[in-house]
XYZ file of C-alpha atoms in Angstrom:
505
model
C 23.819 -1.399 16.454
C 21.969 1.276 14.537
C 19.602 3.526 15.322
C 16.967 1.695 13.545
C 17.323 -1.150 15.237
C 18.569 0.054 18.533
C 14.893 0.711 20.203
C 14.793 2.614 22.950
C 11.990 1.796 25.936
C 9.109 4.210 26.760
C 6.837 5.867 24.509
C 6.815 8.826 22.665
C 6.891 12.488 24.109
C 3.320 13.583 24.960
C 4.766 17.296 24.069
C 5.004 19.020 21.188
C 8.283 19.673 19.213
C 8.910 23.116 18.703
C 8.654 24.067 14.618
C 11.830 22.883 12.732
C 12.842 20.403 15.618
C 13.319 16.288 14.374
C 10.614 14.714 16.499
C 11.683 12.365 19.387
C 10.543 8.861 18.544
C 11.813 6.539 21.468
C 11.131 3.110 19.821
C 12.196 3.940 16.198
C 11.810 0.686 15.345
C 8.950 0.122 16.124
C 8.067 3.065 14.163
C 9.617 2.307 10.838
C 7.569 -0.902 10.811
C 4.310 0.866 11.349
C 4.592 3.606 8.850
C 5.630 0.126 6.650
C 2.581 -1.437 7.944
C 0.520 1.472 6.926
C 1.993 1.641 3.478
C 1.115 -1.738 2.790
C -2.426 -1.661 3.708
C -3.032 1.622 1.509
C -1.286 -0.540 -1.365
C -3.057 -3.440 -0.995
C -6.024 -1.717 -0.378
C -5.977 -0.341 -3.652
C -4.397 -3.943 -6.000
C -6.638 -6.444 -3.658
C -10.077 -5.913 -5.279
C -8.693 -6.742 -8.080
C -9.429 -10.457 -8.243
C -12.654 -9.925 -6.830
C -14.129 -8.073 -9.329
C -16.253 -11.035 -11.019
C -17.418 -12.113 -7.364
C -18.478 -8.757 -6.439
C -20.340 -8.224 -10.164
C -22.178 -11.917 -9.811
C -23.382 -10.655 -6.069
C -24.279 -7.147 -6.376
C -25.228 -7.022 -10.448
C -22.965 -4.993 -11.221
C -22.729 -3.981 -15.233
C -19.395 -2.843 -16.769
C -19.220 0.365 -16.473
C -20.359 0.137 -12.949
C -17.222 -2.675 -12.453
C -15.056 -0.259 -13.247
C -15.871 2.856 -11.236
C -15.405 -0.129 -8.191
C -12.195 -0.141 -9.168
C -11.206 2.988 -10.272
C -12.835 5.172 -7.778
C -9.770 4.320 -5.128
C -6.949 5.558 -8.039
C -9.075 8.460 -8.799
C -9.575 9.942 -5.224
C -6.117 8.960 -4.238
C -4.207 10.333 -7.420
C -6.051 13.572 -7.678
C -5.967 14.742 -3.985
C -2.389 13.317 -3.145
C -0.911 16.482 -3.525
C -3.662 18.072 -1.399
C -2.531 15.127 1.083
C 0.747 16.341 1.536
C -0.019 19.930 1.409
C -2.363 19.203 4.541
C -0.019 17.386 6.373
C 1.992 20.443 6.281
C -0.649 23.051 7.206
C -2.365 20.718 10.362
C 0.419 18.788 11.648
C 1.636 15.351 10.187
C 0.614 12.872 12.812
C -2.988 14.504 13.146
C -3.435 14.351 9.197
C -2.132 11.028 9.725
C -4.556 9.605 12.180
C -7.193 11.364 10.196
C -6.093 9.429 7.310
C -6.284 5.821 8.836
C -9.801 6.649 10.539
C -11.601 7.627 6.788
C -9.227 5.114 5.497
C -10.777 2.466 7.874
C -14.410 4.182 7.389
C -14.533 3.667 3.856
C -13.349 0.264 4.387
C -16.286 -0.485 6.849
C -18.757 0.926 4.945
C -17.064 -1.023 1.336
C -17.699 -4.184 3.339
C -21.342 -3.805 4.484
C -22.085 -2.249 1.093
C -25.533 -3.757 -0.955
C -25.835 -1.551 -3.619
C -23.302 -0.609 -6.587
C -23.540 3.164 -5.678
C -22.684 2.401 -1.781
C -19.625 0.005 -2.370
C -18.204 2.911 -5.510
C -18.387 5.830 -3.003
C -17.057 4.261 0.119
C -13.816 3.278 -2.620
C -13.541 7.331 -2.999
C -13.870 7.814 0.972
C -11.212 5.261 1.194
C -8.534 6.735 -1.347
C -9.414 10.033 0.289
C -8.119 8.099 3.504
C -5.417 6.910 1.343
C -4.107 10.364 0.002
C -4.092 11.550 3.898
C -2.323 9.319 5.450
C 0.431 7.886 2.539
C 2.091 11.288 2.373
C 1.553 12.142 5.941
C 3.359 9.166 6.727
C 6.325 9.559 4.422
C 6.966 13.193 5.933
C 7.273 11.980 9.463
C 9.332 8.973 7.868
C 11.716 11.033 6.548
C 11.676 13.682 9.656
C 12.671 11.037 12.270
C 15.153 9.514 10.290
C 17.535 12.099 9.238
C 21.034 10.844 9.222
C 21.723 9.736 5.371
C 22.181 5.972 6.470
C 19.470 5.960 8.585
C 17.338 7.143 6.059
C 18.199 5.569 3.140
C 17.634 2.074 5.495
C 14.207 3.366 6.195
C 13.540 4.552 2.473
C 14.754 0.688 1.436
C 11.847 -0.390 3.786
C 9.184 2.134 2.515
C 9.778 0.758 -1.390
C 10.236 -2.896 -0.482
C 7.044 -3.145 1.334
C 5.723 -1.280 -1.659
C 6.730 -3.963 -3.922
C 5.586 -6.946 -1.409
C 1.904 -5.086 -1.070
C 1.633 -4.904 -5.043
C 2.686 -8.541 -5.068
C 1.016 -9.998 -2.822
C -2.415 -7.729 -2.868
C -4.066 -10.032 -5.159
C -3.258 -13.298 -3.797
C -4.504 -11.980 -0.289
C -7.748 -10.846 -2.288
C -8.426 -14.509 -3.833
C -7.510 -16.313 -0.736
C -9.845 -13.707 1.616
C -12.579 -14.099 -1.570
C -12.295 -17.883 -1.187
C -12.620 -18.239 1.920
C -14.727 -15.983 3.534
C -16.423 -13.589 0.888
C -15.626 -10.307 -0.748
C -16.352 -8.540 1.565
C -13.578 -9.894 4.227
C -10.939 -7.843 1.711
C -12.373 -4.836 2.959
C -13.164 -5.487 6.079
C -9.764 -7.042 7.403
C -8.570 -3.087 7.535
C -10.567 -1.972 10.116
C -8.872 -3.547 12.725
C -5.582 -2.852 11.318
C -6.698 0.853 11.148
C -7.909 0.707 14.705
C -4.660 -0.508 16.206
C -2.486 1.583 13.938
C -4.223 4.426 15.071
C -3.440 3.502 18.663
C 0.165 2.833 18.149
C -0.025 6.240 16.599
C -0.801 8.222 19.641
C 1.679 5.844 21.480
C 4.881 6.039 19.485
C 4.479 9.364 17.535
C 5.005 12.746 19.357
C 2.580 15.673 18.549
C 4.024 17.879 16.109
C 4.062 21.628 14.961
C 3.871 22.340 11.370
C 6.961 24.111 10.587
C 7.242 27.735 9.662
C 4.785 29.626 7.837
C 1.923 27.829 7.338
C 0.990 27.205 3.029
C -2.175 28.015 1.467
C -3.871 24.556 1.067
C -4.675 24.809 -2.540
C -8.213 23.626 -2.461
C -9.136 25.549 -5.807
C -6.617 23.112 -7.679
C -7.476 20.024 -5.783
C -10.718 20.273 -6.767
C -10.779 21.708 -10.300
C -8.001 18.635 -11.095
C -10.427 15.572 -9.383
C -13.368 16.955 -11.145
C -11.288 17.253 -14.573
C -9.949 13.537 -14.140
C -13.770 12.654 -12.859
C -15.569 14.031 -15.947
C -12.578 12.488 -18.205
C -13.823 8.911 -16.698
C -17.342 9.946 -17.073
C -16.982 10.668 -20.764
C -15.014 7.583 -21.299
C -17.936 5.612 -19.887
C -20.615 7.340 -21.706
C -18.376 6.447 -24.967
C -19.827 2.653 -24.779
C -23.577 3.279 -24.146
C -25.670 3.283 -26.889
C -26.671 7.341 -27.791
C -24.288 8.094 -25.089
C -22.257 9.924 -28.010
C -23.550 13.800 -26.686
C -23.267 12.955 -23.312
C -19.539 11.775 -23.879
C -19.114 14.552 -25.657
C -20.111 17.387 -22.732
C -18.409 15.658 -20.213
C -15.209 15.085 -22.490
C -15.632 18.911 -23.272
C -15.998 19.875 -19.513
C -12.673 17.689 -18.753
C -10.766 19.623 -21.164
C -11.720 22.946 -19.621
C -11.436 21.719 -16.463
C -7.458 20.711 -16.937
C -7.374 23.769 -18.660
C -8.433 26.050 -15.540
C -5.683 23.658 -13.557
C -2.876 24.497 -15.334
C -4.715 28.880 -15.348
C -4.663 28.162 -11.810
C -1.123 26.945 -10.650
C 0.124 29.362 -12.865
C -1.364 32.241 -11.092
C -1.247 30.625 -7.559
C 1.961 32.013 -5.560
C 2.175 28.280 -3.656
C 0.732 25.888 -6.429
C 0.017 22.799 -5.604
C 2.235 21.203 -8.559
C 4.611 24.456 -9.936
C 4.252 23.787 -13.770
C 8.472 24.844 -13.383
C 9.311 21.511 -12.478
C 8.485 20.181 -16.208
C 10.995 22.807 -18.134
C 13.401 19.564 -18.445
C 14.003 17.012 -21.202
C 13.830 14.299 -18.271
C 9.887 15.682 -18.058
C 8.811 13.541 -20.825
C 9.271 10.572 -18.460
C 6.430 11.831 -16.327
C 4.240 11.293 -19.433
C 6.078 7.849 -19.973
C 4.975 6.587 -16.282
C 1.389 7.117 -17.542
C 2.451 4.989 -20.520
C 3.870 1.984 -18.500
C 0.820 2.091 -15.901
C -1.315 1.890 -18.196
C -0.426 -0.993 -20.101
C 0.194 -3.017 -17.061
C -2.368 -1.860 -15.463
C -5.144 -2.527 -18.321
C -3.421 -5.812 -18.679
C -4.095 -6.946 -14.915
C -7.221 -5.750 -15.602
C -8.373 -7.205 -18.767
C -6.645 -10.948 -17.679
C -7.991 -11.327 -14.146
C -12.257 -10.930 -16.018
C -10.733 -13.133 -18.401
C -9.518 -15.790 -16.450
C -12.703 -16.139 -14.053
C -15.123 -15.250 -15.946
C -14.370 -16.739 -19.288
C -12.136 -19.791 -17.953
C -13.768 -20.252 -14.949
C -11.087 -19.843 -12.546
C -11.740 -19.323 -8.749
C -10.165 -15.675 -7.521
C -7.852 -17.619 -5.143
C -5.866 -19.215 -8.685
C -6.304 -16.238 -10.290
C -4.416 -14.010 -8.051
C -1.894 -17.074 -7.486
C -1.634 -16.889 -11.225
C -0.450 -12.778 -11.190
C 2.671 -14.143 -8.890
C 5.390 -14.642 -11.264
C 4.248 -11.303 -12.988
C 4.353 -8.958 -10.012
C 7.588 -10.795 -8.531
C 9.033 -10.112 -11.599
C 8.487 -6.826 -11.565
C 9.624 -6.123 -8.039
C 12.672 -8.189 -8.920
C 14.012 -6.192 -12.128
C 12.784 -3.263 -10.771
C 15.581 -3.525 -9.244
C 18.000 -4.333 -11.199
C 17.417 -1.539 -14.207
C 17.637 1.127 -11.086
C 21.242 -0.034 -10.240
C 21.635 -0.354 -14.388
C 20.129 3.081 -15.491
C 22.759 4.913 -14.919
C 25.087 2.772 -16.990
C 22.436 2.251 -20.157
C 21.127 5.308 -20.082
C 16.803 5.848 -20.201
C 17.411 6.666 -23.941
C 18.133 2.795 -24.382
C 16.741 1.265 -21.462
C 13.076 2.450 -21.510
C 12.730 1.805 -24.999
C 13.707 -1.740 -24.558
C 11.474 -2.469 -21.721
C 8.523 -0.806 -23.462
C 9.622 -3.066 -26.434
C 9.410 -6.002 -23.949
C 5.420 -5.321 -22.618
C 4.773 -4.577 -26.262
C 5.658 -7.537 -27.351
C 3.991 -9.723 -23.985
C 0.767 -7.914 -24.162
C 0.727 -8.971 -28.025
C 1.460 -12.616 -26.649
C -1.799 -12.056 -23.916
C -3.949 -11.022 -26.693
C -2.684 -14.100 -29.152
C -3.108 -16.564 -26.064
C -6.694 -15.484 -25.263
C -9.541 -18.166 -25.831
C -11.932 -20.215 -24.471
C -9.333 -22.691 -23.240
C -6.237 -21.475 -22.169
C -3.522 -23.583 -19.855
C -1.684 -20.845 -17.773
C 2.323 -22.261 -18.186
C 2.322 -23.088 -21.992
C -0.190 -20.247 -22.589
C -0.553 -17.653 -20.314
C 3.439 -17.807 -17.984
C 5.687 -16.520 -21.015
C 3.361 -13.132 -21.599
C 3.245 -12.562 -17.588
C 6.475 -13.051 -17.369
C 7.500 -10.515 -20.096
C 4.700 -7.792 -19.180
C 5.910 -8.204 -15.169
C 10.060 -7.400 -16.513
C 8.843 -4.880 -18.883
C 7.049 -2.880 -17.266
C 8.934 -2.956 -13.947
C 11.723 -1.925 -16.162
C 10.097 0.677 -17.365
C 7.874 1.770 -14.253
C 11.416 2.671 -12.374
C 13.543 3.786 -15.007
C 10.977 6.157 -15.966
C 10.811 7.547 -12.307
C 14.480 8.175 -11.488
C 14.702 9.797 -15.424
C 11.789 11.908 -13.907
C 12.957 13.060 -10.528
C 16.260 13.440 -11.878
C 15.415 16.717 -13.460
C 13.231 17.601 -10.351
C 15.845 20.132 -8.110
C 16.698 18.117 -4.934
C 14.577 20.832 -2.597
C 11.403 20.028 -5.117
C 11.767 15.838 -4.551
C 8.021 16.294 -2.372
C 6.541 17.383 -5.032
C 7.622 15.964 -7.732
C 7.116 12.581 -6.406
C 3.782 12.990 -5.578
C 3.306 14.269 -8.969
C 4.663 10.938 -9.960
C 1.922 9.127 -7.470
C -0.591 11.215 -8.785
C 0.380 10.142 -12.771
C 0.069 7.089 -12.081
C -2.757 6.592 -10.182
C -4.832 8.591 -12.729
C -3.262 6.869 -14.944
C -4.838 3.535 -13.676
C -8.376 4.909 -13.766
C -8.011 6.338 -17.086
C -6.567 3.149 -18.566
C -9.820 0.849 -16.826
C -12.108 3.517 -18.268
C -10.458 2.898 -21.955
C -10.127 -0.803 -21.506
C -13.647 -1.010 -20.411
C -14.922 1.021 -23.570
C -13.030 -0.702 -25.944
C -14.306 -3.951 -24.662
C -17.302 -3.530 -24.549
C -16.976 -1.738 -28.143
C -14.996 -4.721 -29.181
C -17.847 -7.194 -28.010
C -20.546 -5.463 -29.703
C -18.954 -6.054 -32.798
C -18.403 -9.709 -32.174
C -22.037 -10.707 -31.457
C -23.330 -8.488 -34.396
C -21.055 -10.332 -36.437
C -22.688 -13.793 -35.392
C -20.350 -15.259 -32.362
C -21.668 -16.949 -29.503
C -21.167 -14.504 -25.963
C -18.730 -16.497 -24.728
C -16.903 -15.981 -28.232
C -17.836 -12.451 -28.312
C -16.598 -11.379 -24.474
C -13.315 -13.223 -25.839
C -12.809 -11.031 -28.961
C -13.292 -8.002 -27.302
C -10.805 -8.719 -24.367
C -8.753 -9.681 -27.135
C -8.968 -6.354 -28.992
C -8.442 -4.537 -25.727
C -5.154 -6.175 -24.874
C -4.046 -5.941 -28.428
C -4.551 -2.114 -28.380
C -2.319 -2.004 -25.007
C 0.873 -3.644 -26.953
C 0.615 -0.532 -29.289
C 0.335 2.010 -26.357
C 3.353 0.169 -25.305
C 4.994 0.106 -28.796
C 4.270 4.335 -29.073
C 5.638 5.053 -25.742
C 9.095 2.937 -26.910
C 9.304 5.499 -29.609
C 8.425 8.322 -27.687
C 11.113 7.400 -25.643
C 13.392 6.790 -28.037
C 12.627 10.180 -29.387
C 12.420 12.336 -26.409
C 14.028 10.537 -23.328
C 17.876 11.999 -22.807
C 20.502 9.112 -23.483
C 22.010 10.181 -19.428
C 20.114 11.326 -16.615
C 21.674 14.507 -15.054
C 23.873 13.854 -12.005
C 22.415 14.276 -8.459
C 23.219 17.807 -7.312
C 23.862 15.975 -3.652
C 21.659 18.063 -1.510
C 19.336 16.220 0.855
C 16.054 15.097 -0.065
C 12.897 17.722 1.222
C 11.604 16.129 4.038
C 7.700 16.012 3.380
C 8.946 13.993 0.212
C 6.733 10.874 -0.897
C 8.397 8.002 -2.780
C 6.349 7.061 -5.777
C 4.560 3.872 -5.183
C 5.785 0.911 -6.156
C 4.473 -1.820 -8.285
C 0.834 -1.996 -10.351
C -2.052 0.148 -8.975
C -5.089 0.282 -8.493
């Protein structure tokens, strides 16, 4: 029996390890499943609102743009203070970032639930990808500290991805069912219980720690210049589909651009940066750019279909999220498969096909959309192709990336990869939203009825999504190297973070 599954009795060491020890876990476990546990509350904390959305804009009046800070503000707190995340767990310890993490987590959870007012329920999203950002690294470097033999880890790594892809599946069917049958508000407040007895079990089964070494500078400087860069960008994206919001747009799309700009001045200069602008010297550092690419077209597909489906064919959130089943399996599924095949195809070949592949299903979407719309003969075949496409893509994309990341770098780099593509999500709901609306505007002027109108611009949006996908096939083709470089076979960096896995937000 392994040492996974071989738990020992008693609880963990009240102590703390010196610096550089592995820290004594007695029930290991145990353990492993609540750092899975964890995981899959952050991720479906982040996909379940997504079904919701139309329930929660009918309640509250919500308008569009308002809609879409609900959903974005998770991504956007979570992607742009990730690497902050980690960098704290390393500077205060990882189990006390850790139980930090669940406690805002489960505040901003709380506070989502009892929330009247659009402005209450978009901030307590932030505090809870704040929460998010905490505790998903923390967790990952005492994941990968307690379980150091290879096998050992690489069971416990198999764990931390396939409860990844389970929480991305199933986050939206638990959000229709908890919709239908209690209220949107139960999808938020269902995690404060979880929070409180993961917390406990915390303090139980994980021992006190020391951070190890020489303690980092934190890096708040580029934490904060890159969230307020990636805030403005979203703010100027909004502005874009108000009328007269041109000059507004245009300050705030201004202020983004110096913002990034001061990012990149300031990792440069910094002697610990929070991302080291080294890592993308590589031909394999075009597939960062390329997960943006994929998450955003599945993303602003997910999007775009689950308004669509409730609010223009009426659909309850409970069918709705039933409906995003085959896609998300699907993507778990031959996510899969193209990681065991990568290295055999090449991401030269393979990313351009898959790309091809959501291209073409988005352009199916867009075709099926209209005011009456059967979901096998109509709506299964472009689900199906966006779900293998981009879960193609999604992986593929990620192992061309870390490839060219040095094996000490893998923290890092992967949370660069979490951070890409959870910006990526709230960039993508910013441009969907704009170009719907823009779309829609159009459509009435032109003489259609709403319900004709909100179809056309959904339409349009989708449409524009298949040629994101189409360019990123030909960047890929272009750019991508036809092998990724062999691994150098040095042990992954313990305070590394696997990129998430499956569609966010």
């Amino acid at each position: 029996m392994g040492p996974i599954s071989a738990a020992r009795s008693g609880t963990a060491r009240s102590a703390a390890a010196p610096p550089g020890a592995t820290p004594v876990v007695a029930r290991r476990g145990a353990f492993l499943v609540l750092m899975c546990s964890v995981q899959f509350m952050m991720l479906v904390g982040g996909t379940v609102v997504t079904v919701s959305l139309p329930v929660i804009r009918r309640e509250l009046g919500l308008g569009a743009g308002e809609l879409q800070w609900v959903l974005t503000a998770f991504p956007l707190t979570f992607g742009c203070l990730l690497l902050l995340g980690g960098r704290c767990a390393d500077v205060f310890g990882r189990r006390r970032l850790f139980l930090t993490g669940l406690l805002v987590f489960g505040a901003g959870s709380l506070l989502c639930a009892v929330a009247d007012r659009s402005w209450v329920l978009i901030g307590a999203r932030a505090i809870a990808g704040l929460g998010a950002a905490m505790a998903s690294p923390a967790a990952m470097a005492l994941l990968t500290s307690v379980f150091v033999a290879p096998r050992d880890r690489s069971t416990a790594l198999g764990a931390w991805a396939a409860v990844g892809a389970i929480g991305a599946t199933l986050g939206n069917v638990l959000g229709g069912l908890l919709t239908s049958a209690g209220g949107w508000q139960w999808i938020f407040l269902v995690n404060v219980p979880v929070c409180i007895v993961a917390a406990a079990a915390v303090l139980l089964l994980v021992p006190a720690g020391v951070p190890e070494g020489r303690r980092p500078r934190l890096g708040l400087l580029g934490g904060a210049t890159c969230t307020a860069a990636v805030a403005a960008l979203v703010l100027g994206l909004g502005e874009l589909r108000v009328p007269g919001g041109l000059p507004v747009a245009t300050v705030l799309l201004g202020t983004a651009v110096a913002l990034a700009a001061a990012f990149v001045v300031s990792q440069v200069r910094s002697p610990e940066p929070l991302l080291p602008l080294g890592l993308f010297r590589r031909r394999t550092s075009f597939a960062f750019a390329l997960v943006l690419v994929t998450a955003g077209t599945g993303i602003g597909a997910y999007f775009t279909t689950s308004l669509f489906m409730q609010e223009t064919l009426g659909w309850s959130a409970l069918r709705a999220g039933l409906a995003f089943v085959p896609w998300a399996a699907l993507t778990a599924v031959v996510a899969q498969v193209a990681s065991r095949t990568l290295h055999l195809i090449g991401p030269r070949v393979l990313v351009p096909v898959a790309m091809l592949v959501s291209a073409a299903g988005a352009l199916l979407l867009s075709r099926a959309y209209g005011p009456s719309v059967a979901f096998v003969p109509d709506l299964l075949v472009p689900f199906l192709m966006l779900g293998a496409g981009t879960g193609a893509a999604s992986v593929s994309c990620t192992v061309t990336a870390m490839s060219g990341v040095p094996r000490s770098r893998h923290g890092v780099g992967a949370g660069a990869l979490n951070s890409t593509q959870a910006i990526g999500a709230a960039v993508t709901i910013a441009v969907v939203t704009v170009l719907t609306a823009t779309a829609t505007t159009r459509a009435l002027a032109a003489g259609n009825t709403p319900l004709g109108a909100s179809v056309e611009g959904q339409r349009f949006a989708v449409l524009v999504l298949a040629f994101l996908a189409l360019g990123g096939a030909v960047a890929a083709a272009v750019l991508l190297p036809g092998r990724t470089p062999a691994p150098d076979g040095r042990d992954l960096d313990p305070g590394a973070a696997l990129p998430a896995t499956g569609p966010l937000p």
